[in-house]
Amino acid sequence: MESWPKLLHPWQDEPIDYRCAAMRFSREPGQAAPGIVLPDRIARAAPRRRAEWLAGRRCASEALRLLTGQGACPGMASDRSPLWPDGIVGSISHSGDVAIAIAARAGACRGIGVDIERLMDGQGASEVASEALTPRERRRLGNDPFSVTLAFSAKESLFKALHPLLRRPMSFQLSELVAWNGQGTARLRLVEGLSSEFPAGREIEVRFARFGDLLLTRVLIPA
């Protein structure tokens, strides 16, 4: 069963004004909402991929409507990242049958990234840890499902927040989770320098929230 995108606001003390919308969607793609046109490469994709893309764009359109009063569907760049309207930064994510999108005005922040993941089990955490965690993280976090899911999701959010600024490939080894607390705040530290603005050792705040078996993370690059 599908649901319409709904406003989601898990953190009450955010430093900027943005809008976040989420929805559950069917594994089979339904009809595209008005104003949403499938790119050729998505139209040719498997049904599951089309359903994910449509759900993500529906959430993005609703986040934009809530933020600006006008819904719009972000296009798709050659690297498959979303193309947001001028003056807007945003991010889209999906996991299983849930999609989410976040949008903010570019004057309020320079980059924003969101990611949603299902909490891993022990086997999944072990497999992901070997690929997505630095050696130091693996020693500290082991294969703890929550810690590994948080590290993985936080890094995904970081990639999305930095991509519009740096336009360069980034691996999971470029950052590591160094701290988190019970109030939904965590920190990533850059292991390697990405630019003069983002040198090795710089720490970046992450917000996270848990919804049942789902974990949501958000990274914000201030203006």
Coordinates of N, CA and C in Angstrom, one line a residue:
M1 N 0.8 -1.2 0.0 CA 0.0 0.0 0.0 C 0.9 1.2 0.0
E2 N 0.5 2.2 -0.8 CA 1.2 3.5 -0.8 C 0.5 4.5 0.1
S3 N 1.3 5.5 0.6 CA 0.7 6.6 1.3 C 1.3 7.8 0.7
W4 N 0.5 9.0 0.9 CA 1.0 10.2 0.4 C 2.2 10.7 1.3
P5 N 3.1 11.4 0.7 CA 4.2 12.0 1.5 C 3.7 12.9 2.6
K6 N 4.3 12.7 3.8 CA 3.9 13.4 5.0 C 5.1 14.2 5.6
L7 N 4.8 15.3 6.2 CA 5.8 16.1 6.8 C 6.4 15.3 8.0
L8 N 7.7 15.3 8.0 CA 8.5 14.6 9.1 C 9.4 15.6 9.7
H9 N 9.4 15.8 11.1 CA 10.3 16.8 11.7 C 10.8 16.1 13.0
P10 N 11.8 15.3 12.9 CA 12.2 14.5 14.1 C 13.0 15.3 15.1
W11 N 13.6 16.5 14.7 CA 14.4 17.3 15.6 C 13.8 18.7 15.8
Q12 N 13.6 19.1 17.0 CA 12.9 20.3 17.3 C 13.8 21.5 17.4
D13 N 15.1 21.3 17.5 CA 16.1 22.4 17.7 C 17.0 22.6 16.6
E14 N 16.5 22.4 15.4 CA 17.4 22.5 14.2 C 17.8 24.0 14.0
P15 N 19.1 24.2 13.5 CA 19.6 25.6 13.3 C 19.0 26.3 12.1
I16 N 18.4 25.6 11.1 CA 17.9 26.3 9.9 C 16.5 25.8 9.7
D17 N 15.8 26.5 8.8 CA 14.4 26.1 8.4 C 14.5 25.2 7.2
Y18 N 14.0 24.0 7.3 CA 13.9 23.1 6.1 C 12.6 22.3 6.2
R19 N 12.3 21.5 5.2 CA 11.2 20.6 5.2 C 11.6 19.2 4.8
C20 N 11.1 18.3 5.5 CA 11.4 16.9 5.3 C 10.1 16.1 5.1
A21 N 9.9 15.3 4.1 CA 8.7 14.5 3.8 C 9.1 13.1 3.6
A22 N 8.2 12.2 4.1 CA 8.5 10.7 4.0 C 7.2 10.0 3.6
M23 N 7.4 8.8 3.0 CA 6.2 8.0 2.6 C 6.6 6.6 2.5
R24 N 5.6 5.7 2.7 CA 5.7 4.3 2.3 C 5.2 4.1 0.9
F25 N 5.8 3.2 0.2 CA 5.4 3.0 -1.2 C 5.4 1.5 -1.5
S26 N 4.7 1.2 -2.6 CA 4.6 -0.2 -3.1 C 5.9 -0.6 -3.8
R27 N 6.1 -1.9 -3.9 CA 7.3 -2.4 -4.6 C 7.0 -2.3 -6.1
E28 N 5.8 -2.1 -6.5 CA 5.5 -2.0 -8.0 C 5.2 -0.5 -8.2
P29 N 5.8 0.1 -9.2 CA 5.6 1.5 -9.5 C 4.2 1.8 -9.9
G30 N 3.6 2.9 -9.3 CA 2.3 3.3 -9.7 C 2.5 4.4 -10.7
Q31 N 1.4 5.2 -10.9 CA 1.4 6.2 -11.9 C 2.2 7.4 -11.3
A32 N 3.0 8.0 -12.1 CA 3.8 9.2 -11.7 C 2.8 10.3 -11.4
A33 N 3.2 11.1 -10.3 CA 2.3 12.2 -9.9 C 2.5 13.3 -11.0
P34 N 1.5 14.2 -11.1 CA 1.6 15.3 -12.0 C 2.9 16.1 -11.9
G35 N 3.6 16.4 -13.0 CA 4.9 17.1 -12.9 C 6.1 16.3 -12.8
I36 N 5.9 15.0 -12.6 CA 7.0 14.0 -12.4 C 7.2 13.2 -13.7
V37 N 8.3 13.4 -14.4 CA 8.5 12.7 -15.6 C 9.7 11.8 -15.4
L38 N 9.6 10.5 -15.8 CA 10.6 9.5 -15.7 C 11.7 9.8 -16.7
P39 N 13.0 10.0 -16.3 CA 14.1 10.0 -17.2 C 14.2 8.7 -18.0
D40 N 14.8 8.7 -19.1 CA 14.9 7.4 -19.9 C 15.5 6.3 -19.2
R41 N 16.6 6.6 -18.5 CA 17.3 5.5 -17.8 C 16.5 4.9 -16.7
I42 N 15.6 5.7 -16.1 CA 14.7 5.2 -15.0 C 13.6 4.4 -15.7
A43 N 13.0 5.0 -16.8 CA 11.9 4.3 -17.4 C 12.3 2.9 -17.9
R44 N 13.6 2.7 -18.2 CA 14.1 1.4 -18.6 C 14.5 0.5 -17.5
A45 N 14.5 1.0 -16.3 CA 15.0 0.3 -15.1 C 14.0 -0.8 -14.7
A46 N 14.4 -1.6 -13.7 CA 13.5 -2.6 -13.2 C 12.4 -2.0 -12.4
P47 N 11.2 -2.6 -12.3 CA 10.1 -2.1 -11.6 C 10.4 -1.6 -10.2
R48 N 11.2 -2.3 -9.5 CA 11.6 -1.9 -8.1 C 12.3 -0.6 -8.1
R49 N 13.3 -0.4 -9.1 CA 14.0 0.9 -9.1 C 13.1 2.0 -9.5
R50 N 12.2 1.8 -10.5 CA 11.3 2.8 -10.8 C 10.4 3.3 -9.6
A51 N 10.0 2.3 -8.9 CA 9.1 2.6 -7.7 C 9.9 3.4 -6.7
E52 N 11.2 3.1 -6.4 CA 12.0 3.8 -5.5 C 12.2 5.3 -6.0
W53 N 12.5 5.4 -7.3 CA 12.7 6.7 -7.9 C 11.5 7.6 -7.8
L54 N 10.3 7.0 -8.1 CA 9.1 7.8 -8.1 C 8.7 8.2 -6.7
A55 N 8.9 7.3 -5.7 CA 8.6 7.6 -4.3 C 9.5 8.7 -3.8
G56 N 10.8 8.6 -4.1 CA 11.7 9.7 -3.7 C 11.4 11.0 -4.3
R57 N 11.0 11.1 -5.6 CA 10.6 12.3 -6.2 C 9.3 12.9 -5.7
R58 N 8.4 12.0 -5.3 CA 7.2 12.5 -4.7 C 7.4 13.1 -3.4
C59 N 8.3 12.5 -2.6 CA 8.7 13.2 -1.3 C 9.4 14.5 -1.5
A60 N 10.3 14.5 -2.5 CA 11.0 15.8 -2.8 C 10.0 16.9 -3.3
S61 N 9.1 16.5 -4.1 CA 8.1 17.5 -4.6 C 7.3 18.1 -3.4
E62 N 6.9 17.2 -2.5 CA 6.2 17.6 -1.3 C 7.0 18.5 -0.4
A63 N 8.3 18.1 -0.2 CA 9.2 18.9 0.7 C 9.4 20.3 0.1
L64 N 9.5 20.4 -1.3 CA 9.6 21.7 -1.9 C 8.3 22.5 -1.8
R65 N 7.2 21.8 -1.9 CA 5.9 22.5 -1.8 C 5.7 23.1 -0.4
L66 N 6.1 22.3 0.6 CA 6.0 22.8 2.0 C 7.0 23.9 2.3
L67 N 8.1 23.9 1.6 CA 9.2 24.9 1.8 C 8.9 26.2 1.1
T68 N 8.5 26.1 -0.2 CA 8.4 27.3 -1.1 C 7.0 27.6 -1.5
G69 N 6.0 26.7 -1.3 CA 4.7 26.9 -1.8 C 4.5 26.3 -3.2
Q70 N 5.5 25.9 -3.8 CA 5.4 25.3 -5.2 C 6.2 23.9 -5.2
G71 N 5.4 22.9 -5.5 CA 6.0 21.6 -5.7 C 6.7 21.5 -7.0
A72 N 7.8 20.8 -7.1 CA 8.6 20.6 -8.3 C 9.4 19.3 -8.2
C73 N 9.6 18.7 -9.3 CA 10.3 17.4 -9.3 C 11.8 17.6 -9.6
P74 N 12.7 17.4 -8.7 CA 14.1 17.5 -9.1 C 14.5 16.6 -10.3
G75 N 15.3 17.2 -11.2 CA 15.7 16.4 -12.3 C 16.8 15.4 -11.9
M76 N 17.5 14.8 -12.8 CA 18.6 13.9 -12.5 C 19.8 14.2 -13.3
A77 N 21.0 14.4 -12.6 CA 22.2 14.8 -13.3 C 22.8 13.5 -13.9
S78 N 23.9 13.7 -14.7 CA 24.6 12.6 -15.3 C 25.1 11.6 -14.3
D79 N 25.4 12.0 -13.1 CA 25.9 11.1 -12.1 C 24.8 10.6 -11.2
R80 N 23.5 10.8 -11.7 CA 22.3 10.3 -11.1 C 21.9 11.1 -9.8
S81 N 22.6 12.1 -9.4 CA 22.2 12.9 -8.2 C 21.1 13.8 -8.6
P82 N 20.2 14.2 -7.6 CA 19.1 15.1 -7.9 C 19.5 16.5 -8.4
L83 N 18.8 17.0 -9.3 CA 19.0 18.4 -9.7 C 17.9 19.3 -9.1
W84 N 18.2 20.0 -8.1 CA 17.2 20.8 -7.4 C 17.0 22.1 -8.0
P85 N 15.9 22.8 -7.8 CA 15.6 24.1 -8.4 C 16.7 25.1 -7.9
D86 N 16.9 26.2 -8.7 CA 17.8 27.2 -8.3 C 17.4 27.7 -6.9
G87 N 18.5 27.9 -6.0 CA 18.2 28.4 -4.7 C 17.8 27.4 -3.7
I88 N 17.9 26.1 -4.1 CA 17.4 25.1 -3.1 C 18.6 24.0 -3.1
V89 N 18.8 23.5 -1.9 CA 19.6 22.3 -1.7 C 18.8 21.2 -1.1
G90 N 19.1 20.0 -1.4 CA 18.2 18.9 -0.8 C 18.9 17.6 -1.0
S91 N 18.1 16.6 -0.6 CA 18.6 15.2 -0.6 C 17.5 14.2 -0.5
I92 N 17.7 13.0 -1.1 CA 16.6 12.0 -1.2 C 17.2 10.7 -0.8
S93 N 16.4 9.9 -0.1 CA 16.9 8.5 0.3 C 15.7 7.6 0.3
H94 N 16.0 6.3 0.3 CA 14.9 5.3 0.4 C 15.6 4.0 1.0
S95 N 14.7 3.2 1.7 CA 15.2 2.0 2.2 C 13.9 1.1 2.3
G96 N 14.0 -0.1 1.7 CA 12.9 -1.0 1.7 C 11.7 -0.3 1.1
D97 N 10.6 -0.1 1.8 CA 9.4 0.5 1.3 C 9.2 1.9 1.8
V98 N 10.2 2.6 2.3 CA 10.1 3.9 2.8 C 11.1 4.8 2.0
A99 N 10.5 6.0 1.6 CA 11.3 7.0 0.9 C 11.2 8.3 1.7
I100 N 12.3 9.2 1.6 CA 12.3 10.4 2.3 C 13.1 11.4 1.5
A101 N 12.7 12.7 1.7 CA 13.5 13.8 1.0 C 13.5 15.0 1.9
I102 N 14.5 15.8 1.8 CA 14.7 17.0 2.6 C 15.1 18.1 1.7
A103 N 14.6 19.3 2.0 CA 14.9 20.5 1.1 C 15.1 21.7 2.0
A104 N 16.0 22.6 1.6 CA 16.3 23.8 2.4 C 16.7 24.9 1.4
R105 N 16.5 26.1 1.8 CA 17.0 27.2 0.9 C 18.5 27.3 0.9
A106 N 19.1 27.6 -0.2 CA 20.6 27.6 -0.3 C 21.2 28.7 0.5
G107 N 20.4 29.8 0.8 CA 20.9 30.8 1.7 C 21.0 30.4 3.1
A108 N 20.3 29.4 3.5 CA 20.3 28.9 4.9 C 21.4 27.9 5.1
C109 N 21.8 27.1 4.1 CA 22.9 26.1 4.2 C 23.4 25.9 2.8
R110 N 24.6 25.4 2.8 CA 25.3 25.1 1.5 C 25.1 23.7 1.0
G111 N 24.8 22.8 1.9 CA 24.6 21.4 1.6 C 23.8 20.7 2.7
I112 N 23.0 19.8 2.3 CA 22.2 19.0 3.3 C 22.1 17.6 2.7
G113 N 22.3 16.6 3.6 CA 22.2 15.2 3.2 C 21.3 14.4 4.2
V114 N 20.5 13.5 3.6 CA 19.7 12.7 4.5 C 19.8 11.2 4.0
D115 N 19.7 10.3 5.0 CA 19.8 8.9 4.6 C 18.9 8.2 5.6
I116 N 18.2 7.1 5.1 CA 17.4 6.3 6.0 C 17.8 4.8 5.7
E117 N 18.0 4.1 6.8 CA 18.4 2.7 6.7 C 17.6 1.8 7.7
R118 N 17.4 0.6 7.3 CA 16.9 -0.4 8.2 C 18.0 -0.8 9.1
L119 N 17.7 -0.9 10.4 CA 18.8 -1.4 11.4 C 19.3 -2.8 11.0
M120 N 20.5 -2.9 10.9 CA 21.1 -4.2 10.4 C 21.1 -5.2 11.6
D121 N 21.1 -6.5 11.2 CA 21.3 -7.6 12.1 C 22.7 -7.8 12.3
G122 N 23.1 -8.8 13.1 CA 24.5 -9.1 13.3 C 25.3 -9.4 12.1
Q123 N 24.7 -10.3 11.2 CA 25.4 -10.7 10.0 C 25.6 -9.5 9.1
G124 N 24.5 -8.7 8.9 CA 24.6 -7.6 8.0 C 25.6 -6.6 8.5
A125 N 25.6 -6.3 9.8 CA 26.6 -5.4 10.4 C 28.0 -5.9 10.1
S126 N 28.3 -7.2 10.3 CA 29.6 -7.7 10.0 C 30.0 -7.5 8.6
E127 N 29.1 -7.8 7.6 CA 29.4 -7.6 6.2 C 29.7 -6.1 5.9
V128 N 28.8 -5.2 6.4 CA 29.0 -3.8 6.1 C 30.2 -3.2 6.8
A129 N 30.5 -3.7 8.0 CA 31.7 -3.2 8.7 C 33.0 -3.4 7.9
S130 N 33.1 -4.6 7.3 CA 34.3 -4.9 6.6 C 34.5 -4.0 5.4
E131 N 33.4 -3.4 4.8 CA 33.5 -2.6 3.6 C 33.4 -1.1 4.0
A132 N 32.6 -0.7 4.9 CA 32.3 0.7 5.1 C 33.0 1.4 6.3
L133 N 33.6 0.6 7.2 CA 34.3 1.2 8.4 C 35.8 1.2 8.2
T134 N 36.4 2.3 8.8 CA 37.9 2.3 8.8 C 38.4 1.3 9.8
P135 N 39.7 0.9 9.7 CA 40.2 0.0 10.7 C 40.0 0.4 12.1
R136 N 40.2 1.7 12.4 CA 40.0 2.2 13.7 C 38.5 2.1 14.2
E137 N 37.6 2.4 13.2 CA 36.1 2.2 13.6 C 35.8 0.7 13.9
R138 N 36.4 -0.2 13.1 CA 36.1 -1.6 13.3 C 36.6 -2.1 14.7
R139 N 37.8 -1.5 15.1 CA 38.3 -1.9 16.5 C 37.3 -1.3 17.6
R140 N 36.8 -0.1 17.3 CA 36.0 0.5 18.3 C 34.5 0.0 18.3
L141 N 34.0 -0.2 17.2 CA 32.6 -0.5 17.0 C 32.3 -2.0 16.9
G142 N 33.3 -2.7 16.5 CA 33.1 -4.2 16.3 C 32.0 -4.4 15.2
N143 N 31.1 -5.3 15.5 CA 30.0 -5.6 14.6 C 28.6 -5.2 15.3
D144 N 28.6 -4.3 16.2 CA 27.4 -3.9 16.9 C 26.4 -3.3 15.8
P145 N 25.2 -3.9 15.7 CA 24.3 -3.5 14.6 C 24.0 -2.0 14.7
F146 N 23.6 -1.5 15.8 CA 23.2 -0.1 15.8 C 24.4 0.8 15.5
S147 N 25.6 0.6 16.0 CA 26.7 1.4 15.8 C 27.1 1.4 14.3
V148 N 27.1 0.2 13.7 CA 27.5 0.1 12.3 C 26.5 0.7 11.4
T149 N 25.2 0.5 11.7 CA 24.1 1.2 10.9 C 24.3 2.7 11.0
L150 N 24.5 3.2 12.2 CA 24.7 4.7 12.4 C 25.9 5.2 11.6
A151 N 27.0 4.5 11.7 CA 28.2 4.9 10.9 C 27.9 4.9 9.4
F152 N 27.4 3.8 9.0 CA 27.1 3.7 7.5 C 26.1 4.8 7.1
S153 N 25.0 5.0 7.8 CA 24.0 6.0 7.4 C 24.6 7.4 7.5
A154 N 25.4 7.7 8.5 CA 25.9 9.0 8.7 C 26.9 9.4 7.5
K155 N 27.7 8.4 7.1 CA 28.6 8.6 6.0 C 27.8 8.8 4.7
E156 N 26.7 8.1 4.5 CA 25.9 8.3 3.3 C 25.3 9.8 3.3
S157 N 24.8 10.2 4.5 CA 24.4 11.6 4.5 C 25.5 12.6 4.3
L158 N 26.7 12.3 4.8 CA 27.8 13.2 4.5 C 28.1 13.3 3.0
F159 N 28.1 12.2 2.3 CA 28.4 12.2 0.9 C 27.4 13.1 0.2
K160 N 26.1 13.0 0.5 CA 25.1 13.7 -0.2 C 25.2 15.2 0.2
A161 N 25.6 15.6 1.4 CA 25.7 17.0 1.7 C 26.9 17.6 1.1
L162 N 28.0 16.9 0.9 CA 29.2 17.4 0.3 C 29.3 17.4 -1.2
H163 N 28.5 16.5 -1.8 CA 28.6 16.3 -3.2 C 28.4 17.5 -4.0
P164 N 27.4 18.4 -3.7 CA 27.2 19.6 -4.5 C 28.3 20.6 -4.4
L165 N 29.1 20.5 -3.3 CA 30.2 21.4 -3.0 C 31.5 21.0 -3.7
L166 N 31.7 19.7 -3.6 CA 33.0 19.1 -4.0 C 33.0 18.5 -5.4
R167 N 31.9 17.9 -5.8 CA 31.8 17.2 -7.1 C 33.0 16.2 -7.3
R168 N 33.2 15.4 -6.3 CA 34.3 14.4 -6.4 C 33.9 13.1 -5.8
P169 N 34.5 12.0 -6.2 CA 34.2 10.7 -5.6 C 34.6 10.7 -4.2
M170 N 33.8 10.0 -3.3 CA 34.2 9.9 -1.9 C 33.9 8.5 -1.5
S171 N 34.8 7.9 -0.7 CA 34.7 6.5 -0.2 C 34.3 6.6 1.2
F172 N 33.9 5.4 1.7 CA 33.5 5.3 3.1 C 34.7 5.4 4.0
Q173 N 35.9 5.3 3.5 CA 37.1 5.4 4.3 C 37.6 6.8 4.6
L174 N 36.9 7.8 4.0 CA 37.3 9.2 4.1 C 36.8 9.8 5.5
S175 N 35.9 9.1 6.2 CA 35.4 9.7 7.4 C 35.2 8.5 8.4
E176 N 35.1 8.9 9.7 CA 34.8 7.8 10.7 C 33.9 8.4 11.8
L177 N 33.1 7.6 12.3 CA 32.2 8.0 13.4 C 33.0 8.0 14.7
V178 N 33.0 9.2 15.4 CA 33.8 9.3 16.6 C 33.0 9.4 17.9
A179 N 31.7 9.8 17.8 CA 30.9 10.0 19.0 C 29.5 10.1 18.7
W180 N 28.6 9.7 19.6 CA 27.2 9.9 19.5 C 26.6 9.9 20.9
N181 N 25.4 10.4 21.1 CA 24.8 10.5 22.4 C 23.3 10.1 22.3
G182 N 22.6 10.1 23.5 CA 21.2 9.7 23.5 C 20.3 10.7 23.1
Q183 N 20.8 12.0 22.8 CA 19.9 13.0 22.3 C 19.9 13.1 20.8
G184 N 20.4 12.1 20.1 CA 20.3 12.1 18.6 C 21.4 13.0 17.9
T185 N 22.5 13.2 18.5 CA 23.6 13.9 17.9 C 24.9 13.0 17.8
A186 N 25.5 13.0 16.7 CA 26.7 12.3 16.5 C 27.8 13.1 15.8
R187 N 29.0 12.6 15.7 CA 30.1 13.4 15.0 C 30.8 12.5 14.1
L188 N 31.1 12.9 12.9 CA 32.0 12.3 12.0 C 33.3 13.1 11.9
R189 N 34.4 12.4 11.8 CA 35.7 13.1 11.6 C 36.3 12.7 10.3
L190 N 36.8 13.7 9.5 CA 37.4 13.4 8.2 C 38.8 12.8 8.4
V191 N 39.0 11.7 7.8 CA 40.3 11.0 7.9 C 41.3 11.5 6.9
E192 N 40.7 11.9 5.8 CA 41.6 12.5 4.7 C 41.0 13.9 4.4
G193 N 41.9 14.8 4.0 CA 41.5 16.1 3.5 C 40.7 16.0 2.2
L194 N 39.6 16.7 2.1 CA 38.9 16.7 0.8 C 39.1 18.0 0.1
S195 N 39.4 19.1 0.8 CA 39.6 20.4 0.2 C 40.2 21.3 1.4
S196 N 40.5 22.5 1.0 CA 41.0 23.4 2.1 C 40.0 23.7 3.1
E197 N 38.7 23.7 2.7 CA 37.6 23.9 3.7 C 37.3 22.7 4.5
F198 N 37.6 21.5 4.0 CA 37.3 20.2 4.6 C 38.6 19.4 4.8
P199 N 39.5 19.9 5.7 CA 40.8 19.2 5.9 C 40.7 18.0 6.8
A200 N 41.7 17.1 6.7 CA 41.7 16.0 7.6 C 41.6 16.4 9.1
G201 N 40.8 15.8 9.9 CA 40.6 16.1 11.2 C 39.4 17.0 11.5
R202 N 38.8 17.6 10.5 CA 37.6 18.4 10.7 C 36.4 17.4 11.1
E203 N 35.7 17.9 12.1 CA 34.5 17.1 12.6 C 33.2 17.8 12.1
I204 N 32.3 16.9 11.7 CA 31.0 17.4 11.2 C 29.9 16.7 12.0
E205 N 29.0 17.6 12.4 CA 27.8 17.1 13.2 C 26.8 16.3 12.4
V206 N 26.3 15.3 13.0 CA 25.2 14.5 12.4 C 24.1 14.4 13.4
R207 N 22.9 14.5 12.9 CA 21.7 14.3 13.7 C 21.1 12.9 13.3
F208 N 20.6 12.2 14.3 CA 20.0 10.9 13.9 C 18.7 10.7 14.8
A209 N 17.8 9.9 14.3 CA 16.6 9.5 15.0 C 16.2 8.1 14.6
R210 N 15.6 7.4 15.5 CA 15.2 6.0 15.2 C 13.6 6.0 15.2
F211 N 13.1 5.3 14.2 CA 11.7 5.1 14.0 C 11.5 3.6 13.9
G212 N 11.2 2.9 15.0 CA 11.1 1.4 14.9 C 12.4 0.8 14.5
D213 N 12.3 0.1 13.3 CA 13.5 -0.6 12.8 C 14.2 0.3 11.8
L214 N 13.9 1.6 11.7 CA 14.5 2.5 10.7 C 15.4 3.5 11.5
L215 N 16.5 3.9 10.9 CA 17.4 4.9 11.4 C 17.6 6.0 10.4
L216 N 17.3 7.2 10.8 CA 17.4 8.4 9.9 C 18.6 9.2 10.4
T217 N 19.4 9.7 9.4 CA 20.5 10.6 9.7 C 20.4 11.8 8.8
R218 N 21.0 12.9 9.3 CA 21.0 14.2 8.6 C 22.3 14.9 8.8
V219 N 23.0 15.4 7.7 CA 24.2 16.2 7.8 C 23.9 17.5 7.2
L220 N 24.3 18.6 7.8 CA 24.1 19.9 7.4 C 25.4 20.7 7.3
I221 N 25.6 21.3 6.1 CA 26.8 22.1 5.9 C 26.3 23.6 6.0
P222 N 26.7 24.3 7.1 CA 26.2 25.7 7.3 C 26.5 26.6 6.1
A223 N 25.8 27.7 6.0 CA 26.1 28.7 5.0 C 27.3 29.5 5.5

